[in-house]
Tab-separated table of C-alpha atoms and ligand atoms in Angstrom:
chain	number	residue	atom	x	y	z
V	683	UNK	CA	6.998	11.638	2.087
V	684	UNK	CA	9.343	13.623	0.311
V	685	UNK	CA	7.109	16.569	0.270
V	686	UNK	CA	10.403	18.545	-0.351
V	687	UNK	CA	10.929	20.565	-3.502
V	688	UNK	CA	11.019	18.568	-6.763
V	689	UNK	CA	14.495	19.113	-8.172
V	690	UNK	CA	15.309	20.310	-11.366
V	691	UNK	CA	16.288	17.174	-12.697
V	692	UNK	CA	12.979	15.334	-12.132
V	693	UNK	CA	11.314	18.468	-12.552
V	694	UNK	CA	12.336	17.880	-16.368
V	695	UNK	CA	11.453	14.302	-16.624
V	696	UNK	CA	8.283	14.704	-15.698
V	697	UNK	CA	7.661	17.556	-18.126
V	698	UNK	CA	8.962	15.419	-20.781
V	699	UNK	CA	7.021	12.868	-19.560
V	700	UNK	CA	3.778	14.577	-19.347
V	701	UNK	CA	3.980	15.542	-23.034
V	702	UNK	CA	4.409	12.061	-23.536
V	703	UNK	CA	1.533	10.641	-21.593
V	704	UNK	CA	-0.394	13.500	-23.056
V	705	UNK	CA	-2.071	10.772	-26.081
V	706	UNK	CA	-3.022	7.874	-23.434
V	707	UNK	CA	-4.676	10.507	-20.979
V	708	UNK	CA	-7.050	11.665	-23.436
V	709	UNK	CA	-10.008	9.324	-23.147
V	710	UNK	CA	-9.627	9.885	-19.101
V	711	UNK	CA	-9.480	13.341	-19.134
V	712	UNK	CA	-11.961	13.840	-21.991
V	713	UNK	CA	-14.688	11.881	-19.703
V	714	UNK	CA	-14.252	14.035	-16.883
V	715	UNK	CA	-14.107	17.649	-18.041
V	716	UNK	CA	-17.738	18.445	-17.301
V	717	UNK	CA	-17.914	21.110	-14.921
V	718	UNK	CA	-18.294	20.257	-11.379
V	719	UNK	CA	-22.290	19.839	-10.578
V	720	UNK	CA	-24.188	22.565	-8.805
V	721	UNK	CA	-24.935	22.741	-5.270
V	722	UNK	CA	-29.205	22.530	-6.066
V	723	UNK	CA	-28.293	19.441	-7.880
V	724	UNK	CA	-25.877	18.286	-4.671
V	725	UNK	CA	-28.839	18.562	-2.052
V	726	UNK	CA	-30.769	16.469	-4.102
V	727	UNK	CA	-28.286	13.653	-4.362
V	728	UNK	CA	-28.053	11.394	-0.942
V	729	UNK	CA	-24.555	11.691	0.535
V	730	UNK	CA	-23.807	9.521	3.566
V	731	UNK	CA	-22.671	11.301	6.120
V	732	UNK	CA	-18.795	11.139	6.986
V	733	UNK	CA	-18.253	10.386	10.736
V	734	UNK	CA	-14.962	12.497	11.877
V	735	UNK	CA	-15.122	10.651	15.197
V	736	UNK	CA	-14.528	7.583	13.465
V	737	UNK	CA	-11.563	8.707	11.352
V	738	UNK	CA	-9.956	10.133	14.020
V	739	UNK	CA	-10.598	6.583	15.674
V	740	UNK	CA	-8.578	4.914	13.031
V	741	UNK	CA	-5.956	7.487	13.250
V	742	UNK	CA	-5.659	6.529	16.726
V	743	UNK	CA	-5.448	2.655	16.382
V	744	UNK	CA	-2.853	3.157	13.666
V	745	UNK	CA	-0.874	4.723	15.808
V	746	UNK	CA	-0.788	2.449	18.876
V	747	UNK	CA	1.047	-0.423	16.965
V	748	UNK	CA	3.488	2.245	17.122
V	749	UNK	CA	5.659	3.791	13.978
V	750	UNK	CA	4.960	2.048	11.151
V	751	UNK	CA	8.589	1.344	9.727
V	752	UNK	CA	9.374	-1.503	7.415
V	753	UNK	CA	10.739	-4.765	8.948
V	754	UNK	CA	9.197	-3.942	11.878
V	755	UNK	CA	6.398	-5.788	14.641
V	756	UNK	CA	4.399	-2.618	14.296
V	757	UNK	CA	4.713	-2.555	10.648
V	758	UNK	CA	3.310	-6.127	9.687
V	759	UNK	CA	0.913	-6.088	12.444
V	760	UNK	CA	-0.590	-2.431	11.260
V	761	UNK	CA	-0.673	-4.314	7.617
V	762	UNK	CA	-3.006	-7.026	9.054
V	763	UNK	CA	-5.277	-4.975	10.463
V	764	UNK	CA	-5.543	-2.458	7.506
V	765	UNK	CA	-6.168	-5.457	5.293
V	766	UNK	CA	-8.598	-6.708	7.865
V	767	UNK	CA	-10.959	-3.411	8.175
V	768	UNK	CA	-11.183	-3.342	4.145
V	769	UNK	CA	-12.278	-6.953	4.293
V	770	UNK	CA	-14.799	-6.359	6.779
V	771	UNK	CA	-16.016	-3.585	4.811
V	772	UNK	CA	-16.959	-5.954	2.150
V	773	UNK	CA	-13.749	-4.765	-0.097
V	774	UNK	CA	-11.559	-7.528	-2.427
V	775	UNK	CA	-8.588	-7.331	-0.546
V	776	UNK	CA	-4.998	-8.228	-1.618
V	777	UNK	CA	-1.723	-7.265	-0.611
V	778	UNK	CA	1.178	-6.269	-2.832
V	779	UNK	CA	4.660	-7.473	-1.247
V	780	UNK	CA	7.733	-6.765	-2.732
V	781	UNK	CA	11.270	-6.047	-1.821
V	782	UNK	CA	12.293	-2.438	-1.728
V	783	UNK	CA	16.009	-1.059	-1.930
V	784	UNK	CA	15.970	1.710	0.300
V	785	UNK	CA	18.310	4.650	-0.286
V	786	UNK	CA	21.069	3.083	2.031
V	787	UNK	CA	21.183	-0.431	0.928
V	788	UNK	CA	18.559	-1.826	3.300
V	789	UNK	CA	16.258	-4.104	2.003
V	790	UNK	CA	12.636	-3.114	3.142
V	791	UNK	CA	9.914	-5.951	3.340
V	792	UNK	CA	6.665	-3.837	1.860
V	793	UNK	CA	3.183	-4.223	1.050
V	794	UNK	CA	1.135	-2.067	-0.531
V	795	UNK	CA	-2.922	-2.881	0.815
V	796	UNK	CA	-5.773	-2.383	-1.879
V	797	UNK	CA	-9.302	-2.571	-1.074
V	798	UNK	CA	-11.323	-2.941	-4.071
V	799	UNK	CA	-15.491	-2.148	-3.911
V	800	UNK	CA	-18.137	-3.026	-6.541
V	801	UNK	CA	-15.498	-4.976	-8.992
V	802	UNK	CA	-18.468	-5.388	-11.456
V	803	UNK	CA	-18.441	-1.155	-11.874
V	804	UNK	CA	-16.742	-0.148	-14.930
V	805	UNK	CA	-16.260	3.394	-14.463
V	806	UNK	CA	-13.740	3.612	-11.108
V	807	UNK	CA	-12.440	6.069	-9.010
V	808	UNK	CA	-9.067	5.133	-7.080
V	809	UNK	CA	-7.917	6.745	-3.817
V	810	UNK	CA	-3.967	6.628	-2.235
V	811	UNK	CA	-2.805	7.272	0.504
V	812	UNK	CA	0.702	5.817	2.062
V	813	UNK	CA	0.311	4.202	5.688
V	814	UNK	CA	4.205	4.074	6.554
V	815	UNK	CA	5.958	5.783	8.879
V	816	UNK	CA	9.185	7.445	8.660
V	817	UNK	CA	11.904	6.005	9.991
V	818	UNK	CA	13.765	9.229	11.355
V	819	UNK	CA	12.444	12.531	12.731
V	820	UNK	CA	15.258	14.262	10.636
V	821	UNK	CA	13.122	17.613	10.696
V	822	UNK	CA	13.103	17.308	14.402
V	823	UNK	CA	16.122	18.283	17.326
V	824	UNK	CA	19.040	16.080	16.666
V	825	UNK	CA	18.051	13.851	19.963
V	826	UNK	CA	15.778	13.023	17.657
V	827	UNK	CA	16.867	11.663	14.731
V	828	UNK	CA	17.291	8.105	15.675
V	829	UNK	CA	13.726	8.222	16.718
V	830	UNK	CA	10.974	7.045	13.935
V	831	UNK	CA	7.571	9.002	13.979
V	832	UNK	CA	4.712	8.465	15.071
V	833	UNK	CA	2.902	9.567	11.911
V	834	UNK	CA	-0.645	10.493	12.800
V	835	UNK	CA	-0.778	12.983	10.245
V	836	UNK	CA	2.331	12.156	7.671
V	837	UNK	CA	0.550	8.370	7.111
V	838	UNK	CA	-2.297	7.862	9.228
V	839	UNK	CA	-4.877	10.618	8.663
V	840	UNK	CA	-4.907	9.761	5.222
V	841	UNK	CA	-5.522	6.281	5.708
V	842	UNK	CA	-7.995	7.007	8.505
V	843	UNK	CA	-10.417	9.017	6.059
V	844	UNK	CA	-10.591	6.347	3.709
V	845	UNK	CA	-10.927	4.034	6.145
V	846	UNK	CA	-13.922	5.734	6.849
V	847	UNK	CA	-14.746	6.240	3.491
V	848	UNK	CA	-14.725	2.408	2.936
V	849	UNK	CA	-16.668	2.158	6.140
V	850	UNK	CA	-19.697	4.214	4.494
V	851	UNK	CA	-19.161	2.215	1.269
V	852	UNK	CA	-20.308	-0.968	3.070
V	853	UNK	CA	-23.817	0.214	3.500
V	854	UNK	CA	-24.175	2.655	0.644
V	855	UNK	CA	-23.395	2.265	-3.002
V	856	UNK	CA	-22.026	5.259	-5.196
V	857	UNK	CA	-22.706	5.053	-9.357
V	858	UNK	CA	-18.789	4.380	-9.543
V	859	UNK	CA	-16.528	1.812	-8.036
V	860	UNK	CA	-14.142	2.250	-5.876
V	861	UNK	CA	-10.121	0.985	-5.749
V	862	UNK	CA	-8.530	2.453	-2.253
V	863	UNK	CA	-4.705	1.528	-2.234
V	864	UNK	CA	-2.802	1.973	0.941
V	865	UNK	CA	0.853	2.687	-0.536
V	866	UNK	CA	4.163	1.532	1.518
V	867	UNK	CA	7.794	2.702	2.269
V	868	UNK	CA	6.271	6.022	0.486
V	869	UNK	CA	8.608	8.141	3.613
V	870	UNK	CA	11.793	6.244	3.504
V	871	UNK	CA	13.864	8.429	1.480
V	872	UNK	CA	16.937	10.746	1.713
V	873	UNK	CA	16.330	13.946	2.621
V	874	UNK	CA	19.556	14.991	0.498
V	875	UNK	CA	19.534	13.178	-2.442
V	876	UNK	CA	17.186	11.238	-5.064
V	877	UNK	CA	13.880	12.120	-5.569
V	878	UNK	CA	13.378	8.856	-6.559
V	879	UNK	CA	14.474	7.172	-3.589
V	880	UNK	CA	10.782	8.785	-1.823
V	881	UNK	CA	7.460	6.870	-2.984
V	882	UNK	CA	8.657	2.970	-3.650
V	883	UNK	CA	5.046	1.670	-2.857
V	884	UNK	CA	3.774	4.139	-5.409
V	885	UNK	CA	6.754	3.461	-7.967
V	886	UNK	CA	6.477	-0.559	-7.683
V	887	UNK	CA	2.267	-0.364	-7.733
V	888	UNK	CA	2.250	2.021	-10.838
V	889	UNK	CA	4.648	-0.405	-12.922
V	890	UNK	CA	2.305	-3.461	-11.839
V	891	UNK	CA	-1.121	-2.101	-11.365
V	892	UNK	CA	-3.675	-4.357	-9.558
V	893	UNK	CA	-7.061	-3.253	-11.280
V	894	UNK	CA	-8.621	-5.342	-14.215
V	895	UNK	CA	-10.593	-2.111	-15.336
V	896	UNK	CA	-8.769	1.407	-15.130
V	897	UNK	CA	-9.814	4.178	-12.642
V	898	UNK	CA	-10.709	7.213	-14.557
V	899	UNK	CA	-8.895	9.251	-11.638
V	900	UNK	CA	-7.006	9.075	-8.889
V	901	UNK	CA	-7.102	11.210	-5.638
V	902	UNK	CA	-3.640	10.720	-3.311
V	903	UNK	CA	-4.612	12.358	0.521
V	904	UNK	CA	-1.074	12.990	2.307
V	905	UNK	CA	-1.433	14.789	6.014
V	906	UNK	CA	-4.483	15.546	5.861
V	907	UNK	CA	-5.380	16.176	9.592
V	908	UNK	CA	-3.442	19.385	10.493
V	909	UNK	CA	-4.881	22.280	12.685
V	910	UNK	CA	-4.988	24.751	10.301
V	911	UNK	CA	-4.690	23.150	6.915
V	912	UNK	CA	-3.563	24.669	3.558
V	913	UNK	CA	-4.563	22.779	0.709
V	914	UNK	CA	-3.123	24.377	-2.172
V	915	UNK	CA	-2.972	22.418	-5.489
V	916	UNK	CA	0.663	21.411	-6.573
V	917	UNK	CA	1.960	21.976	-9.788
V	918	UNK	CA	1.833	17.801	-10.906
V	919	UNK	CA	-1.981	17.888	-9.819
V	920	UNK	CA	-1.942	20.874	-12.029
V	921	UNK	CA	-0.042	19.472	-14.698
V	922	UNK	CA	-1.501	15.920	-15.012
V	923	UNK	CA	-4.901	16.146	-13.487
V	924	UNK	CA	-6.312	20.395	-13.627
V	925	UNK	CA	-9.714	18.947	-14.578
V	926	UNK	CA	-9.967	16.978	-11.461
V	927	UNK	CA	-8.423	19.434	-9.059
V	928	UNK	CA	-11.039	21.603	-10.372
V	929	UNK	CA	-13.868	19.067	-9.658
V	930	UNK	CA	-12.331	18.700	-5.987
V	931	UNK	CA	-12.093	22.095	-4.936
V	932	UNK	CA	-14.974	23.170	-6.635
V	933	UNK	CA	-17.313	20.872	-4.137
V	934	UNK	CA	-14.917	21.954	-1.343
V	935	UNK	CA	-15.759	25.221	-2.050
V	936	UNK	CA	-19.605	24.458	-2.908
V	937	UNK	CA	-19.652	23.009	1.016
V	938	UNK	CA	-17.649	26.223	2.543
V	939	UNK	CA	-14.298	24.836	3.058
V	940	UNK	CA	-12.182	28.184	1.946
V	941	UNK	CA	-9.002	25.786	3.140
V	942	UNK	CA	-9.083	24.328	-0.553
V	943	UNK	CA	-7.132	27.413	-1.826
V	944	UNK	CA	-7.278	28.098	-5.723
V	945	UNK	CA	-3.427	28.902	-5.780
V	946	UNK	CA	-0.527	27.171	-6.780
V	947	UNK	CA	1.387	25.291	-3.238
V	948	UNK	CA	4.495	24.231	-4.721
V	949	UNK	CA	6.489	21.602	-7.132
V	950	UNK	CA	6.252	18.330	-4.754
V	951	UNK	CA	7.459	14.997	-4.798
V	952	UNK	CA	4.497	12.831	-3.392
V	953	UNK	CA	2.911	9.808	-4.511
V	954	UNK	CA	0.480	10.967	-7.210
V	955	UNK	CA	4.088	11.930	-9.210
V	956	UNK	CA	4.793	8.268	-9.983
V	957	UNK	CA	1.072	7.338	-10.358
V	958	UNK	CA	1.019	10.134	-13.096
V	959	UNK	CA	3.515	8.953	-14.732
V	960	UNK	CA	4.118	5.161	-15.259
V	961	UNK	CA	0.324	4.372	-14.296
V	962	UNK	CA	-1.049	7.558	-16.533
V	963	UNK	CA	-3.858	7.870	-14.273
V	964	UNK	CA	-4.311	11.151	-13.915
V	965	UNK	CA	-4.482	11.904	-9.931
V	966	UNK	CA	-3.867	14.779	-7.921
V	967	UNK	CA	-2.738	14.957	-4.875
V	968	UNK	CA	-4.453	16.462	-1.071
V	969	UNK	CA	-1.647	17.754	0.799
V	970	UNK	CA	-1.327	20.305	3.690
V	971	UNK	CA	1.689	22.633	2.075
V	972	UNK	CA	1.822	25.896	1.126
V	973	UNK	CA	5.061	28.142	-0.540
V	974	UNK	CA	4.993	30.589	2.648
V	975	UNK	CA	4.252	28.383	5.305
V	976	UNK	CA	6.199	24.832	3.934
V	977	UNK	CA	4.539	21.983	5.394
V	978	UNK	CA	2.709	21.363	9.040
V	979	UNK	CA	4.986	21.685	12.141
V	980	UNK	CA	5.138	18.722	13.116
V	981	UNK	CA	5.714	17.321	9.893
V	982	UNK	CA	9.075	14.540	10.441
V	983	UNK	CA	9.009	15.482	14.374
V	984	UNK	CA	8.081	13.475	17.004
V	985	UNK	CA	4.993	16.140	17.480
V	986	UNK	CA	3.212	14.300	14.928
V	987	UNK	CA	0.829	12.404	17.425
V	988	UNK	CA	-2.571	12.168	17.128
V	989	UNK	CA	-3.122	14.901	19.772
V	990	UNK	CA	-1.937	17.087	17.403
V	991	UNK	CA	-4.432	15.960	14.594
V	992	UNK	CA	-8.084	17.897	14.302
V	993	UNK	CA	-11.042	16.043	13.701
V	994	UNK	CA	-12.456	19.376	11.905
V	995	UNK	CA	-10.285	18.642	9.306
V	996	UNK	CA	-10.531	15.135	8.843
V	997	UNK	CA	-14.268	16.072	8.432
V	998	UNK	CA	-13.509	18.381	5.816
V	999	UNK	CA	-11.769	16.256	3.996
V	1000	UNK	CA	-13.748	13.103	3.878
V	1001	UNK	CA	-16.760	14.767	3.567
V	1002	UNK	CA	-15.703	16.700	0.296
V	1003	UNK	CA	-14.480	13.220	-1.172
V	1004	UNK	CA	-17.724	11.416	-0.189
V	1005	UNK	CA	-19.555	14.086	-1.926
V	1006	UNK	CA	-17.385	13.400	-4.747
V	1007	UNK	CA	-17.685	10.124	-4.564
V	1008	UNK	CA	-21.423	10.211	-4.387
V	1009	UNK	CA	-21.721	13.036	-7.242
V	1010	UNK	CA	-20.211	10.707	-10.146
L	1440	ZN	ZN1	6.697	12.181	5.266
């Protein structure tokens, strides 16, 4: 995912943009601007527990089809089986294909996944995360660049915590419904040029939305298995979505987890940018980055195996967003 620096250009779209959404967002953001519950009223609520052994699990099996790349064995065999583990879950599942133009002319065959629990629930929270690989490990040695990655933590940790998250959902129900959308071909774009050639899955799902009844939110997780995590709030979240960034890090910080920093990480191109804007659901996004640090090591390397992903923090995360979850 282009987690590089939004450039000026769509940096200036989206602030025109946001004034324009600024009318349809109301009734969203109006709902949700009570203040995070307390932690008294927390321990009295039953959360299911989050397993970290079992997201780290599904980081693994992601990973042994190999990279998931478009137009490739690993890639439509890893969309079977992610469509298969929401349906056995108990999740509506359907699959969004569609043709995307990559940045160099080739034609990608994609499908976004989306799981969707307790259809009959009118108020909705939706979770992203993309579960494609990148094709090149251009942030890597050159002997590398021909060489796709293995995305255990730029695709698969996200995807393996709401895995998990649907996993829990089968034998517990929350007061909300829940839409989880696996978003494709969200890493195939040019390091050196358009911003808008990162995100297609999120870009072709926000102009033809699945859902019959609109989330309220949205919550994009995007490497979120690192060793020593930073999760800063980026200046879209902040833009589009403060009132749910607040809710988020407020029960990360209610359970101990000082990694949910209250400061700004950076302007980034991920996901929840396009989901903001043609969608106007406001969503933020849970990304290791920070300004001094950039993004995780092994981020575009071949490094980015899932010995180098830590269960602690694929623990952290899930188990903040199943309190969240289990909170509304
Ligand atoms: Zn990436």
């Amino acid at each position: 995912m282009q987690k590089r620096l939004v450039y000026t250009s769509l940096l200036a779209i989206v602030v025109t943009l946001a004034a324009c959404n600024a009318g349809a967002n109301t009734p969203e953001k109006t709902s949700e601007t009570k203040p995070a519950k307390k932690e008294k009223t927390i321990a009295n609520i039953h959360v299911p527990a989050f397993s970290a052994d079992s997201a780290f699990q599904y980081v693994v099996r992601q990973c042994e089809f190999g990279p998931r790349v478009p137009n490739t064995d690993a890639h439509e065999q890893c969309a079977s089986y992610l469509s298969q583990q929401l349906a056995s879950f108990g999740a509506e599942v359907s699959q969004q294909k569609f043709t995307a133009s990559a940045y160099d002319g080739t034609q990608l065959k994609a499908t976004n996944i989306i799981g969707t629990f307790f259809p009959e629930k009118s108020k909705r929270i939706i979770f992203f995360s993309h579960w494609d690989s990148r094709h090149t490990c251009d942030q890597d040695a050159p002997q590398y660049h021909k060489t796709a990655v293995p995305a255990a933590n730029d695709g698969a940790s996200g995807v393996a915590v709401l895995l998990e998250i649907a996993r829990i959902l089968k034998g517990n129900q929350p007061n909300v419904g829940i839409d989880i959308v696996f978003l494709d071909v969200e890493d195939y774009g040019n390091a050196n040029g358009d911003a808008n050639s990162w995100c297609l899955g999120s870009q072709h799902w926000s102009k033809n939305p699945h859902y019959k009844t609109k989330p309220q939110f949205g919550i994009l997780l995007d490497m979120v298995g690192g060793d020593s995590p930073s999760f800063g709030i980026d200046v879209i979240s902040q833009q589009f979505a403060q009132n749910i960034a607040s809710k988020v890090w407020n029960m990360a910080h209610s359970l101990g987890y000082k990694q949910f920093k209250d400061e700004t990480s950076g302007q980034l191109i991920d996901d929840h940018v396009f989901v903001n804007l043609s969608a106007g659901i406001p969503t933020i996004d849970i990304i290791d980055y920070s300004s001094t640090r950039g993004f995780p090591s092994t981020w575009h390397t071949h490094l980015d195996t899932p010995e180098n992903i830590s269960k602690e923090t694929l623990g952290m995360v899930g188990n903040v967003l199943t309190n969240v979850i289990f909170n509304e």
